[in-house]
């Protein structure tokens, strides 16, 4: 069942990239690179959420990073 979700996410990301790729100019190398980078980052993020649902979110990371400074602000 998980592999079906992974395949669905991959299909949706591939469709989005293919539709957006066709709308970009041939000479816009930076825009195409940005599109690919954002798509890959989003695909990896979605797969991590599906494969590891108990993984802590980004708020936990921010709390962990700034916890030593909480004593200075109080």
Tab-separated table of C-alpha atoms in Angstrom:
chain	number	residue	atom	x	y	z
A	1	UNK	CA	0.000	0.000	0.000
A	2	UNK	CA	2.865	2.369	0.736
A	3	UNK	CA	4.348	1.758	-2.701
A	4	UNK	CA	1.063	2.775	-4.257
A	5	UNK	CA	1.292	6.102	-2.411
A	6	UNK	CA	4.905	6.520	-3.539
A	7	UNK	CA	3.887	5.829	-7.138
A	8	UNK	CA	1.010	8.316	-6.862
A	9	UNK	CA	3.259	11.041	-5.474
A	10	UNK	CA	5.825	10.382	-8.192
A	11	UNK	CA	3.146	10.520	-10.880
A	12	UNK	CA	1.735	13.819	-9.602
A	13	UNK	CA	5.185	15.423	-9.391
A	14	UNK	CA	6.060	14.170	-12.884
A	15	UNK	CA	2.807	15.588	-14.292
A	16	UNK	CA	3.360	18.966	-12.654
A	17	UNK	CA	6.946	19.161	-13.918
A	18	UNK	CA	5.977	18.112	-17.447
A	19	UNK	CA	3.189	20.702	-17.701
A	20	UNK	CA	5.367	23.475	-16.302
A	21	UNK	CA	8.382	22.421	-18.405
A	22	UNK	CA	6.356	22.868	-21.596
A	23	UNK	CA	5.358	26.405	-20.600
A	24	UNK	CA	8.937	27.590	-19.982
A	25	UNK	CA	11.116	29.097	-22.703
A	26	UNK	CA	13.935	27.033	-24.155
A	27	UNK	CA	16.457	29.689	-23.147
A	28	UNK	CA	15.385	29.912	-19.499
A	29	UNK	CA	17.986	27.589	-18.022
A	30	UNK	CA	17.766	29.112	-14.537
A	31	UNK	CA	13.997	28.782	-14.398
A	32	UNK	CA	14.137	25.168	-15.523
A	33	UNK	CA	16.827	24.420	-12.957
A	34	UNK	CA	14.742	26.054	-10.253
A	35	UNK	CA	11.693	24.050	-11.316
A	36	UNK	CA	13.640	20.798	-11.094
A	37	UNK	CA	15.182	21.718	-7.730
A	38	UNK	CA	11.829	22.632	-6.170
A	39	UNK	CA	10.181	19.524	-7.620
A	40	UNK	CA	12.904	17.231	-6.282
A	41	UNK	CA	12.789	18.865	-2.839
A	42	UNK	CA	8.995	18.564	-2.737
A	43	UNK	CA	9.092	14.950	-3.924
A	44	UNK	CA	11.621	13.991	-1.247
A	45	UNK	CA	9.619	15.806	1.440
A	46	UNK	CA	6.409	14.053	0.434
A	47	UNK	CA	8.114	10.661	0.368
A	48	UNK	CA	9.588	11.203	3.821
A	49	UNK	CA	6.147	12.017	5.211
A	50	UNK	CA	4.673	8.868	3.647
A	51	UNK	CA	7.520	6.512	4.547
A	52	UNK	CA	8.210	7.878	8.048
A	53	UNK	CA	4.975	9.334	9.460
A	54	UNK	CA	6.354	9.453	13.021
A	55	UNK	CA	9.261	11.665	11.960
A	56	UNK	CA	9.286	14.996	13.830
A	57	UNK	CA	8.419	18.094	11.859
A	58	UNK	CA	10.441	21.224	11.160
A	59	UNK	CA	9.111	22.988	14.267
A	60	UNK	CA	10.904	20.431	16.439
A	61	UNK	CA	14.158	21.239	14.628
A	62	UNK	CA	13.709	24.961	15.233
A	63	UNK	CA	12.890	24.347	18.905
A	64	UNK	CA	15.989	22.166	19.245
A	65	UNK	CA	18.198	24.807	17.609
A	66	UNK	CA	16.951	27.737	19.695
A	67	UNK	CA	16.480	25.953	23.038
A	68	UNK	CA	19.927	27.067	24.342
A	69	UNK	CA	18.997	30.712	23.697
A	70	UNK	CA	15.697	30.537	25.598
A	71	UNK	CA	17.492	31.159	28.897
A	72	UNK	CA	19.038	34.341	27.542
A	73	UNK	CA	15.695	35.787	26.492
A	74	UNK	CA	13.890	35.132	29.782
